[in-house]
XYZ file of C-alpha atoms in Angstrom:
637
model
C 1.761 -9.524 10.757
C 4.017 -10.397 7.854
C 5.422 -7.908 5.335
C 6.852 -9.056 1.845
C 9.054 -6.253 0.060
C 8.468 -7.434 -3.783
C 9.836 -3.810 -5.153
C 13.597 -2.103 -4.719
C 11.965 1.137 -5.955
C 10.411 3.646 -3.067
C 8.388 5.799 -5.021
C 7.212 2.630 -7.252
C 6.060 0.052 -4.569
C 5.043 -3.572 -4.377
C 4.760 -4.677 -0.748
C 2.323 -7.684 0.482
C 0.912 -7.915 3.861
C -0.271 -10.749 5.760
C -2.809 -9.631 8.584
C -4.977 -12.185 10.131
C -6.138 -14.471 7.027
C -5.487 -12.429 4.491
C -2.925 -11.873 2.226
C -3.238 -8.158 0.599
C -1.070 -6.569 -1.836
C -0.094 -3.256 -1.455
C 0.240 -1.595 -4.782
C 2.205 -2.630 -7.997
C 4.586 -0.441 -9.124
C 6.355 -0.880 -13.031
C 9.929 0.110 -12.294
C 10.981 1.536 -15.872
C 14.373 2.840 -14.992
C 15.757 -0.661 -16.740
C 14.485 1.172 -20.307
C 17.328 4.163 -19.748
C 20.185 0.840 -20.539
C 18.536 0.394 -24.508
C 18.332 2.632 -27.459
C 15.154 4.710 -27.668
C 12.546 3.724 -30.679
C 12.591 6.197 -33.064
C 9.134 6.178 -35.482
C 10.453 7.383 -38.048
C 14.314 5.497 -38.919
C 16.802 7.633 -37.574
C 20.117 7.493 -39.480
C 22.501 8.309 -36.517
C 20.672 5.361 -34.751
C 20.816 2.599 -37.156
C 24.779 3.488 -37.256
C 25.833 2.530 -34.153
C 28.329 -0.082 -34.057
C 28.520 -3.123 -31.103
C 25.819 -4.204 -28.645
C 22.580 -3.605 -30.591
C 20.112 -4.459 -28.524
C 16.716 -4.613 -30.133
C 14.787 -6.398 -27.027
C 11.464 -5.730 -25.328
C 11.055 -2.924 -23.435
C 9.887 -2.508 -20.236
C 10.712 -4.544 -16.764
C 8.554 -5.913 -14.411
C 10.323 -5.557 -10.293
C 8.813 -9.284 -9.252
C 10.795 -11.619 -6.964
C 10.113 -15.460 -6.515
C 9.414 -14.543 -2.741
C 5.942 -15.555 -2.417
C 3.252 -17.303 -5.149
C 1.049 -14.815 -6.149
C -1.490 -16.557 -6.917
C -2.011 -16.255 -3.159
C -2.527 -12.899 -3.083
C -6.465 -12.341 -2.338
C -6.629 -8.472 -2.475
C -4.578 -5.695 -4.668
C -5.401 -2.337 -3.384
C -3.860 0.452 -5.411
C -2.962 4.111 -4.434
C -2.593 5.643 -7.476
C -2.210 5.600 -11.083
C 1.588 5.558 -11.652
C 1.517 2.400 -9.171
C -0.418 0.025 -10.959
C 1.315 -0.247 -14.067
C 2.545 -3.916 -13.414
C -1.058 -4.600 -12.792
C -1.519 -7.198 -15.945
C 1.961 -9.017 -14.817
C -0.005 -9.868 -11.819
C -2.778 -10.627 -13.221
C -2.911 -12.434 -16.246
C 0.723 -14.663 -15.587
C 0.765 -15.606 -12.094
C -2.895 -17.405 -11.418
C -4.324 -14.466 -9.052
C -7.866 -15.141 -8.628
C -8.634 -12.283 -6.557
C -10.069 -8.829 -6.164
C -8.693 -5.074 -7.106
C -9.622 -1.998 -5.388
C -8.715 1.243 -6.685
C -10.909 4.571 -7.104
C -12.561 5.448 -10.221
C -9.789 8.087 -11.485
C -7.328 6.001 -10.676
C -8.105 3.077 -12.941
C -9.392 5.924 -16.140
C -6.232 7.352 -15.948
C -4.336 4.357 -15.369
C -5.738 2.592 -18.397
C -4.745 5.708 -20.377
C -1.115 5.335 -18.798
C -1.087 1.588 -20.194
C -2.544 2.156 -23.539
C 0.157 4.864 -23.879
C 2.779 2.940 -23.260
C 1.460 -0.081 -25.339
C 0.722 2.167 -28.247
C 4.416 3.809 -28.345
C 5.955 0.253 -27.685
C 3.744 -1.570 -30.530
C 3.706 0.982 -32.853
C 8.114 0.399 -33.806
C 7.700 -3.320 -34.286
C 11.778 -4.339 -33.957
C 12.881 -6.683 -37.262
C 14.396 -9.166 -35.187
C 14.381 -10.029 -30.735
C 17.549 -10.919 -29.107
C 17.197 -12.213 -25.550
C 21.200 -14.213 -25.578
C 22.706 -11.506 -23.883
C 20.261 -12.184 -20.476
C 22.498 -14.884 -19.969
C 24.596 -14.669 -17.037
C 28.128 -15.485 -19.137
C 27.065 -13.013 -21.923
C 25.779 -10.347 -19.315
C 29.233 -9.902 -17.423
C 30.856 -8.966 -20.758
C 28.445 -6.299 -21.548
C 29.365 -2.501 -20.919
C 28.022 -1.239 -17.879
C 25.292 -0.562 -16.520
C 23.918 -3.320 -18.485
C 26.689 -6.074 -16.674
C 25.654 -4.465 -13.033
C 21.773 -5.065 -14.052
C 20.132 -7.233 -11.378
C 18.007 -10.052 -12.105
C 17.785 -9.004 -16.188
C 16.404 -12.455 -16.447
C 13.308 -11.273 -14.690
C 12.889 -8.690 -17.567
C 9.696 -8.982 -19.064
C 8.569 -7.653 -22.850
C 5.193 -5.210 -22.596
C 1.727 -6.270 -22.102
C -0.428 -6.255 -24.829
C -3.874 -4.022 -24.632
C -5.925 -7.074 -24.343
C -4.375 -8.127 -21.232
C -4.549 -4.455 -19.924
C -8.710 -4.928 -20.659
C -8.404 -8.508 -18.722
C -6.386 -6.634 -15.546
C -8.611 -3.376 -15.349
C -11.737 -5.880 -15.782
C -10.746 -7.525 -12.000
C -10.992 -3.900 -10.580
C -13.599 -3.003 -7.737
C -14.236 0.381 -7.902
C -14.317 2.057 -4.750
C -14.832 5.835 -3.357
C -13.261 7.503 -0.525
C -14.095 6.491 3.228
C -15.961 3.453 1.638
C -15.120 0.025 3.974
C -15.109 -2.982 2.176
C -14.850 -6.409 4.021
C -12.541 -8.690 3.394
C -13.923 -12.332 4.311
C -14.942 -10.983 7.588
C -11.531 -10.819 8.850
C -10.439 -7.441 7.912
C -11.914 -4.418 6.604
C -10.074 -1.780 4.106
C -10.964 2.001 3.379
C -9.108 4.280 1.009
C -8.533 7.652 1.913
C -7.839 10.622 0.008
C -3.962 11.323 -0.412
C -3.992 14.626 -1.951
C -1.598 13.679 -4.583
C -3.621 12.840 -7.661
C -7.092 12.797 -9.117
C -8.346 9.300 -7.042
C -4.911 8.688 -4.926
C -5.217 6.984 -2.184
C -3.986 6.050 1.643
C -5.571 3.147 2.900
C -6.164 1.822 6.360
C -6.120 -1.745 7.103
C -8.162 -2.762 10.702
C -9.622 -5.393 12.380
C -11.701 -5.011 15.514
C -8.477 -4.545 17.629
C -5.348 -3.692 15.445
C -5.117 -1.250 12.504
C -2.483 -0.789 9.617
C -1.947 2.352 7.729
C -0.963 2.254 3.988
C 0.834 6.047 3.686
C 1.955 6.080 -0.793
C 2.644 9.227 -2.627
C 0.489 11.876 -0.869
C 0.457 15.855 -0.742
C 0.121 18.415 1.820
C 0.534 20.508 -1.336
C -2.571 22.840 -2.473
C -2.551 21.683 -6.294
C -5.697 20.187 -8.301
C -6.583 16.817 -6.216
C -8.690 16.636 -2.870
C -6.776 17.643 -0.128
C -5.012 14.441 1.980
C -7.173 13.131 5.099
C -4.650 12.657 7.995
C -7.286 12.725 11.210
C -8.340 9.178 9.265
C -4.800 7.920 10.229
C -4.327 8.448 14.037
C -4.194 5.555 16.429
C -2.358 3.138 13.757
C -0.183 0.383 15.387
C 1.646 0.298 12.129
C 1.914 2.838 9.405
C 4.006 1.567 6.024
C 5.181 4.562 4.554
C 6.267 4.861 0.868
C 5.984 6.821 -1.782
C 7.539 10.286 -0.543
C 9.029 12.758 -3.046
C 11.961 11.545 -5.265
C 13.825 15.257 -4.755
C 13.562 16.234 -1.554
C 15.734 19.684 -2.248
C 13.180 21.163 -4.659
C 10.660 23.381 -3.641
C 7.636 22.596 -6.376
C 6.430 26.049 -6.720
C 10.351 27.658 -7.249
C 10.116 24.736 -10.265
C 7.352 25.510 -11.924
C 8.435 29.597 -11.725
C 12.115 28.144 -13.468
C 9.530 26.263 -15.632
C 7.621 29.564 -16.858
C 10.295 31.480 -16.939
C 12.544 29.251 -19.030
C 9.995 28.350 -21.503
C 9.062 32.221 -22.193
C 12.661 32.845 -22.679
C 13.414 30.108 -25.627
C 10.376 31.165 -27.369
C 11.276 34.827 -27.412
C 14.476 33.639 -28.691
C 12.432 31.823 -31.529
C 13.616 28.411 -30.566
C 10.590 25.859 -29.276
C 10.432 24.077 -26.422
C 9.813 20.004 -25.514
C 8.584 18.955 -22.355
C 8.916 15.197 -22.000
C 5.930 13.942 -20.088
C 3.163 11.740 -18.550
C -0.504 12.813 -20.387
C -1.937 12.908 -16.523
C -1.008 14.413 -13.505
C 1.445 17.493 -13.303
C 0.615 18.808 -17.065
C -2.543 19.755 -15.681
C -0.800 22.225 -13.319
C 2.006 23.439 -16.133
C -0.753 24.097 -18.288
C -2.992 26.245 -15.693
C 0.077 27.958 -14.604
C 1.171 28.429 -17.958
C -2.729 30.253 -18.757
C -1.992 32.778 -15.980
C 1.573 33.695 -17.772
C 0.872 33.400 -21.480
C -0.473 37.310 -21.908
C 1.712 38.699 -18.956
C 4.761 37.211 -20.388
C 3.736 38.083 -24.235
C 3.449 34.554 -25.309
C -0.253 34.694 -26.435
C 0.843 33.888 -30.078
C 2.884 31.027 -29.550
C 0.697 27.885 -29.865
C 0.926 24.578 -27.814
C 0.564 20.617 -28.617
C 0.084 18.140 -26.158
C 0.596 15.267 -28.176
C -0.044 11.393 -26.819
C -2.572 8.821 -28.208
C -4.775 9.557 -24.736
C -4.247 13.397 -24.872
C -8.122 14.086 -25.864
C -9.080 11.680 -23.194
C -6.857 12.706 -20.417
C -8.200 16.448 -20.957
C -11.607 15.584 -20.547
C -11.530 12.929 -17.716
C -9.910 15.797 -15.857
C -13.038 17.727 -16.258
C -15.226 15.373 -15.150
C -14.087 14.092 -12.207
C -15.475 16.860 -9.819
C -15.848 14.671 -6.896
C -12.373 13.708 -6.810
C -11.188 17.548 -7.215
C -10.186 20.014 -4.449
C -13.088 22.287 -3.171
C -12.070 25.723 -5.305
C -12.450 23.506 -8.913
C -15.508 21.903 -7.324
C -17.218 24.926 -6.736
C -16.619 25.876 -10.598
C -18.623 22.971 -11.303
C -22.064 24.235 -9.810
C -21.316 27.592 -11.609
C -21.265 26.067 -14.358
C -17.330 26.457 -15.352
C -15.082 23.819 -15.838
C -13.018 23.126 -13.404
C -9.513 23.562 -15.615
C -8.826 26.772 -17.087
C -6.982 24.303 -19.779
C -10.649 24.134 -21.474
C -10.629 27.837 -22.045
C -6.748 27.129 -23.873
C -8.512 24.579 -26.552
C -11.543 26.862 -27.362
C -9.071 29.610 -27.986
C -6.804 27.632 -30.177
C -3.738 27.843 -27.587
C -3.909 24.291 -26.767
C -3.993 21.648 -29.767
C -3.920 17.950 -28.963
C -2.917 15.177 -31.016
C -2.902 11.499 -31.071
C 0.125 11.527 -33.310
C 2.344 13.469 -35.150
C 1.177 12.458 -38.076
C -2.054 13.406 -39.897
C -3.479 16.656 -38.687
C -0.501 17.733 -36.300
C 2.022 17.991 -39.597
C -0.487 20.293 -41.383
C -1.270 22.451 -38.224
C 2.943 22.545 -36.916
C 3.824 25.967 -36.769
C 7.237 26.660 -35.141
C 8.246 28.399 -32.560
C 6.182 26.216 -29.875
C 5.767 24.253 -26.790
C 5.226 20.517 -26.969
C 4.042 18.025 -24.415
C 4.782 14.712 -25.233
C 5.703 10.734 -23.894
C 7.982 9.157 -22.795
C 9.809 10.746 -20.051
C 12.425 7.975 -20.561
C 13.088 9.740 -23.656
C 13.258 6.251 -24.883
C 9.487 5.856 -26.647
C 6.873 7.794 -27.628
C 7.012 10.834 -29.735
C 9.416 12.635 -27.871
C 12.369 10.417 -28.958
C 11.385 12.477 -32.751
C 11.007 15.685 -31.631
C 14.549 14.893 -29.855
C 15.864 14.361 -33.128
C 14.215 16.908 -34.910
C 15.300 19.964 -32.112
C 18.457 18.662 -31.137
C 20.697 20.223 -32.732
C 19.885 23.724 -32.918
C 21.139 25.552 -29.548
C 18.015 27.851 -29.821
C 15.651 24.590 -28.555
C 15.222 23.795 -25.024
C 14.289 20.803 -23.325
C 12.759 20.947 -19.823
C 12.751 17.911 -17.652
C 9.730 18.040 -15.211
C 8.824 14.569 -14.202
C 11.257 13.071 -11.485
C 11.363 9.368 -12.183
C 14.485 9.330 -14.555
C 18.229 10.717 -14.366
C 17.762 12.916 -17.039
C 21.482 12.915 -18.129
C 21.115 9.148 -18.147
C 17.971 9.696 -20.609
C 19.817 12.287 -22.735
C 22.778 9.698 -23.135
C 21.811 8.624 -26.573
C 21.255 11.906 -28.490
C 24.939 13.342 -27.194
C 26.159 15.097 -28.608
C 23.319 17.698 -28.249
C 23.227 21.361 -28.925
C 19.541 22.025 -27.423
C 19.617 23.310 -24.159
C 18.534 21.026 -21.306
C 16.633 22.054 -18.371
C 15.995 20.499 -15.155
C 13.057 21.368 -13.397
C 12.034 18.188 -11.239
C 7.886 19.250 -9.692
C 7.318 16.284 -7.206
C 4.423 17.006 -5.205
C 4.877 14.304 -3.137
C 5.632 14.280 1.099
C 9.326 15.608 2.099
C 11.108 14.705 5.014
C 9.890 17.870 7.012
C 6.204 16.982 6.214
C 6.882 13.559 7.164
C 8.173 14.231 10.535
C 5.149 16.864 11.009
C 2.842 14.461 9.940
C 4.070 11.639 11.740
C 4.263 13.996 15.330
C 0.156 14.146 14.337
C -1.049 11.135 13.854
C 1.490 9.558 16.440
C 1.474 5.527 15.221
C 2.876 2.956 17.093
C 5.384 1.894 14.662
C 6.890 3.286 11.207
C 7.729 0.885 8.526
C 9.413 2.349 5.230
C 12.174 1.613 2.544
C 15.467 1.270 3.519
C 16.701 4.799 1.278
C 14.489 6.789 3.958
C 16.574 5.887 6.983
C 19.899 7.470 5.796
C 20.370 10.537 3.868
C 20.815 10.278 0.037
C 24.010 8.470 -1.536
C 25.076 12.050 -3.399
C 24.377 14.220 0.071
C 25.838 11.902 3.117
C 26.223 15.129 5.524
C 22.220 15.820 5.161
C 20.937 13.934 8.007
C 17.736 16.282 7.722
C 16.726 14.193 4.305
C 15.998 10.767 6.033
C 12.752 10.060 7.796
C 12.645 10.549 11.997
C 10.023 9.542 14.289
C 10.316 7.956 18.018
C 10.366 4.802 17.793
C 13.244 4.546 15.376
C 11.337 3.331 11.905
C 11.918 -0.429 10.995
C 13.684 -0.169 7.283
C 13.089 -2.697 4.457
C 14.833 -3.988 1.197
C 13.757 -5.544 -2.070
C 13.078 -9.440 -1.441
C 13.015 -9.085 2.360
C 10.504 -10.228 4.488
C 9.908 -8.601 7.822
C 7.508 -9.040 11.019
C 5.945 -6.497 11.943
C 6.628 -5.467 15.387
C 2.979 -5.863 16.820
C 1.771 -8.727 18.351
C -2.542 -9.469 17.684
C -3.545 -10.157 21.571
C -7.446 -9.901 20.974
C -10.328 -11.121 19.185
C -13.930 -9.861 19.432
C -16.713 -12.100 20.250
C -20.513 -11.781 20.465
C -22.514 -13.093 22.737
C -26.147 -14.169 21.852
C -28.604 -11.929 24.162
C -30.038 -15.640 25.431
C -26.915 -16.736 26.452
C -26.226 -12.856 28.060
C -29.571 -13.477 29.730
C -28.314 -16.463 31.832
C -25.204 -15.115 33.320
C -25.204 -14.758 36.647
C -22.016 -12.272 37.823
C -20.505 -12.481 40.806
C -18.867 -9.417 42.521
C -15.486 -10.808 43.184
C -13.500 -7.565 44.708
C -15.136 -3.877 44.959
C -15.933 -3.252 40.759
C -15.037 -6.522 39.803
C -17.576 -9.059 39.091
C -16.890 -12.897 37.405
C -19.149 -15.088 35.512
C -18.922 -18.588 34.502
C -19.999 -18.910 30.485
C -20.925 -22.113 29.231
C -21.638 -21.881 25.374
C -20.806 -22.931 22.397
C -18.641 -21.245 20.006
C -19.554 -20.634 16.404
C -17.233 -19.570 13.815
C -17.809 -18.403 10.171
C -16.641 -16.202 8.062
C -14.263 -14.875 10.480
C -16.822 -14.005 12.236
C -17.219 -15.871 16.429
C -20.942 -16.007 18.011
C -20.922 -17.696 21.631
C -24.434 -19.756 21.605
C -26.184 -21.244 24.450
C -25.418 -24.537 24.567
C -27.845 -27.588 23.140
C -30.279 -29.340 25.854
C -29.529 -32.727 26.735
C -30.916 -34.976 24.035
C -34.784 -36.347 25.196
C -34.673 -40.325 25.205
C -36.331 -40.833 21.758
C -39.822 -42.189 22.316
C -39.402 -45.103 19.668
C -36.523 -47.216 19.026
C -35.782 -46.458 15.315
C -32.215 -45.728 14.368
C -31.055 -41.847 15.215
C -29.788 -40.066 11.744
C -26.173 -39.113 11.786
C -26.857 -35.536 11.398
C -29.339 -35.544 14.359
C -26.612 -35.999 16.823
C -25.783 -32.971 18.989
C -22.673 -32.309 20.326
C -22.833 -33.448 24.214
C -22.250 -30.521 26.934
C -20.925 -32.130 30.179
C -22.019 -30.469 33.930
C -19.232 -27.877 34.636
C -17.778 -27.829 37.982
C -17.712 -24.154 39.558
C -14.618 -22.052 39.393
C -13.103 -21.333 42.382
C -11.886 -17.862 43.891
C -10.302 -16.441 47.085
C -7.863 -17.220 49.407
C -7.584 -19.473 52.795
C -6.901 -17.901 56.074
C -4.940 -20.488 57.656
C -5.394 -19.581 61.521
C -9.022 -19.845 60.841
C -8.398 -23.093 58.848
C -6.868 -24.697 61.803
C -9.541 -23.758 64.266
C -11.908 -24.814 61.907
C -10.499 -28.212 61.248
C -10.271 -28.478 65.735
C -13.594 -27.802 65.688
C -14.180 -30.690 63.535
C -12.544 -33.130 65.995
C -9.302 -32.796 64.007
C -6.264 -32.650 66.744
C -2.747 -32.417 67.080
C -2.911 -30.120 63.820
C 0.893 -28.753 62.857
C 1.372 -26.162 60.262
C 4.501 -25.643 58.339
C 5.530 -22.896 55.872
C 6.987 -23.446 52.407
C 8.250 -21.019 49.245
C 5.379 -21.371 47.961
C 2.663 -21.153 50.920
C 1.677 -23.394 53.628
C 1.515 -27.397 54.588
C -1.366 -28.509 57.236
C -0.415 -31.706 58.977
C -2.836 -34.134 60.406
C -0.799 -36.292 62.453
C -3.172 -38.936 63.531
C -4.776 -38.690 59.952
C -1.460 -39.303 58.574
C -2.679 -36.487 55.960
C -1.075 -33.155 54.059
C -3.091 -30.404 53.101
C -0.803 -28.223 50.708
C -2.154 -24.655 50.368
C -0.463 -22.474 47.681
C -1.647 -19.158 45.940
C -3.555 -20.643 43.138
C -4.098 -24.394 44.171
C -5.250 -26.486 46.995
C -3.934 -30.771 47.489
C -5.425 -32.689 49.980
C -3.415 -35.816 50.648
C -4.647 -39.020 52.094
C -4.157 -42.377 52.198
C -7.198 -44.467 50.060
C -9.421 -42.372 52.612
C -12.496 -40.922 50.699
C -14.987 -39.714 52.962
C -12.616 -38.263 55.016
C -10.870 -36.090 51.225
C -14.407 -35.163 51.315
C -14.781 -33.814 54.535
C -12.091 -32.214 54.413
C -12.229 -30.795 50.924
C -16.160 -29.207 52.133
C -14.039 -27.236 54.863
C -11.766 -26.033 52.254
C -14.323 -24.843 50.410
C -16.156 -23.343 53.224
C -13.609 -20.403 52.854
C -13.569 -20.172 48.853
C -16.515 -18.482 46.759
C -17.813 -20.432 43.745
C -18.971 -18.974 40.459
């Protein structure tokens, strides 16, 4: 059991796993952090921008986390856990010769298309004038500001896909539901569970008849709008790989989205409007059905809000339709019929307007004071980066941070100075470090493996020993471009046996409970799969004397010779051999048993625990005889 770390990033992974023949990758995370160190693509050409002086940089985008550590064009299965960790899907894909499968739930890969046609959209849509790549060079690099110069690997950077090659990725998906095994080439067989983080997030467990691997990325014990998370599913795992937990550990998600509510009422009573940089799945379905319970208690039933994105339309009504995949309260709204998010009600009223752009209808209908949603949470692309413009500098506007992935001083860097007020309310949904250590008392695996950052306590908060993972066994910690082997070694492999072949055994009771029997077979092997057969009949003499065919050959079984068991009583041996006219019989002891001379023999008979020599001098019938005692006192099977 080999595991290759491909991703630095613990809440973005890329791990492969070798386990028995096959070689399966574990999600593929699209670490965008690397888009915080350019300037952010304004649609419309911003002035203040266009000014700067220096470093320019007007290159691609967004950053693939890939090391040279293994060719994936190896890689036979992908199996993704969720939406926001398949994003580097058409890297894989379409540039490194992978010829395999992807499994991923049906959610997962709707809303993860609408993720990548986002981001392609906002990317394509601010063609630059020119492309500089010179400063990727390792002498240029070290003269750059930082954090550019500190950037790892920024040759490894990688422009962004193009929507064709996010058609040719999603195409190679499997779709696959919940408990469903799938085989893979007999060897091993995969089943995602539900994780309770998102609509179609998964765990998934990796077994073979005699070992079994748990896959543990971004789940819940939370009760927000996804199926709840199946942990029975993941007792008895020799090895659970755990990534994926939340990214701020310190906030309590429901205390957020209260600061959330409560901030956003108090800007707009102020008359200033309010941006909310986001993702067009996921947690906006929660702001938005916790923001329908508050609108008429907190007097904001007037104030209208856009959820702008070029998949907003979409996004709303995949929600709506993916019952299954929903917990059991918006389920049972379904058979009523209701649908299942109150956010429905919020368009039919006019609350909730959604866009594909600003331009075109959204300019006509813009009414201010309001709340937008919008992309990127980078603050880098997208519409947001206008509405940053547009707001910024009135101290009446507030901006409220909600997703967790990006430093959100780091993101505001580029519009300082700024007179909107900034609000950081990070909902993460995702495990903590006290669920962890609940869940992992549960399901009790043999061994933890996880990302290095989850065996110590955060950088900013050394004296928190409480925010690192703890389990018994210690966990085993990885880094980006390590490989490690997993501490569990495979000691057994299931075999059938063909019910003729069954028929013919003939066991022996060796000790009280204990019976042996000698199998002579032949073993077939195919598709991972081993059959012991009865073994061919000696060929008959063929009546005629044409040639044989090749392929009529059979391979030849030879007589066996019987297996031997028990032990020799060496008193009785003696007597035994005196009976037999053997005299003058001496018997030494040794370390390792006993020696029986025959003087006038001039022969040794060496008895040990597990063998038996009898030594004499170019005498056969008398080996014979003697070996027919021996066995007088030893049980054949």
């Amino acid at each position: 059991l080999k595991l290759y770390c491909l991703s630095g990033h613990p809440t973005l992974p890329c791990n492969v796993l070798k386990f028995k023949s096959t070689t399966i990758m574990l999600d593929c995370g699209l670490d965008m952090t690397s888009t915080l160190n350019f300037l952010p693509l304004p649609l419309v050409q911003s002035p203040r921008l266009s000014k700067l002086p220096g470093w320019v940089l007007k290159d691609g985008s967004t950053f693939l986390d890939k090391t040279e550590l293994l060719d994936l064009s190896t890689v036979d299965v992908i199996l993704i856990s969720n939406y926001h960790c398949m994003m580097a899907l058409p890297y894989i894909t379409e540039y490194t010769g992978f010829t395999g499968t992807v499994y991923a739930t049906e959610p997962t890969v709707q809303i993860g298309r609408l993720l990548m046609e986002e981001l392609v959209n906002s990317i394509e849509r601010v063609p630059k004038a020119q492309s500089a790549s010179m400063w990727k060079n390792k002498e240029v690099q070290r003269l750059l500001p930082t954090p550019l110069k500190d950037a790892v690997e920024v040759s490894m950077w990688r422009k962004c896909y193009t929507m064709p090659e996010v058609n040719a990725a999603l195409s190679k998906i499997q779709l696959v539901g919940y408990s469903q095994k799938i085989e893979l080439f007999g060897a091993v067989q995969v089943t995602p569970l539900s994780s309770g983080y998102a609509l179609g997030s998964s765990n998934w467990i990796i077994q073979s008849h005699y070992e079994k691997v748990s896959y543990v990325s971004g789940s819940s014990l939370l009760t927000t709008h996804p199926q709840p998370m199946d942990q029975a599913s993941l007792k008895n795992s020799d090895v659970l790989i755990l990534t994926g937990l939340t990214q701020i550990p310190t906030a309590n998600p429901d205390g957020m989205v209260g600061e959330f509510c409560s901030n956003l009422a108090m800007t707009v009573r102020n008359g200033g409007n309010v941006l909310v940089p986001c993702y067009p799945s996921g947690v906006i379905y929660d702001l938005l059905e916790c923001l329908y319970q508050y609108i008429d208690s907190a007097g904001l039933s007037n104030v209208p809000f856009y959820f702008i994105s070029p998949v907003a339309n979409s996004s709303l009504e995949f929600s709506q339709i993916f019952a299954e995949w929903l917990c059991h309260n918006k389920q049972t709204k379904v058979y009523l019929p209701e649908p299942p998010f109150p956010h429905a009600e919020l368009i039919q009223t006019n609350k909730l307007k959604h866009y594909p752009s600003i331009h075109g209808d959204f300019s006509n209908d813009f009414k201010q004071p309001c709340v937008v949603f919008t992309g990127h949470p980078s603050l880098r692309f997208g519409d947001v980066v206008h509405f940053m413009e547009l707001w910024g500098k009135s101290s009446l506007n507030t901006v409220i941070f909600t997703e967790p992935d990006f430093s959100y001083l780091d993101a505001l860097a580029p519009y300082q100075p700024l007179a909107m007020k900034c609000v950081y309310c990070p909902i993460d949904t995702r495990l903590n470090f006290i669920q962890v250590s609940k869940l992992l008392k549960e399901v009790q695996p043999l061994h933890v493996v996880c990302p290095e950052q989850y065996t110590q306590p955060p950088p900013t908060q050394s004296h928190r020993t409480d925010l690192m993972v703890d389990c018994q066994p210690p966990p085993m910690s990885y880094r980006r471009a390590e490989v490690l082997t997993l501490p569990y070694k495979r000691r057994y492999e299931k075999i059938e046996i063909m019910p003729e072949l069954a028929d013919s055994l003939v066991p022996l009771e060796i000790k009280p409970g204990i019976s042996l029997a000698t199998v002579s077979a032949v073993l077939h092997t195919k598709d991972n799969k081993h059959v012991l057969q009865l073994p061919p009949k000696p060929p008959q003499p063929p009546a005629s004397k044409k040639r044989k065919r090749v392929s009529d050959d059979v391979p030849e079984c030879k007589p066996l010779k019987p297996l031997l068991s028990g032990s020799i009583p060496v008193d009785q041996f003696v007597q035994t051999l005196e009976k037999h006219g053997f005299s003058d019989v001496k018997v030494e002891d040794t370390a390792k048993g006993h020696i029986v001379l025959l003087q006038e023999a001039e022969t040794l008979i060496q008895i040990e625990e597990d063998s038996t020599h009898i030594i004499c001098d170019n005498d056969e019938p008398l080996r014979v005889k003697l070996r027919d005692l021996v066995l007088k006192f030893l049980q054949k099977f």
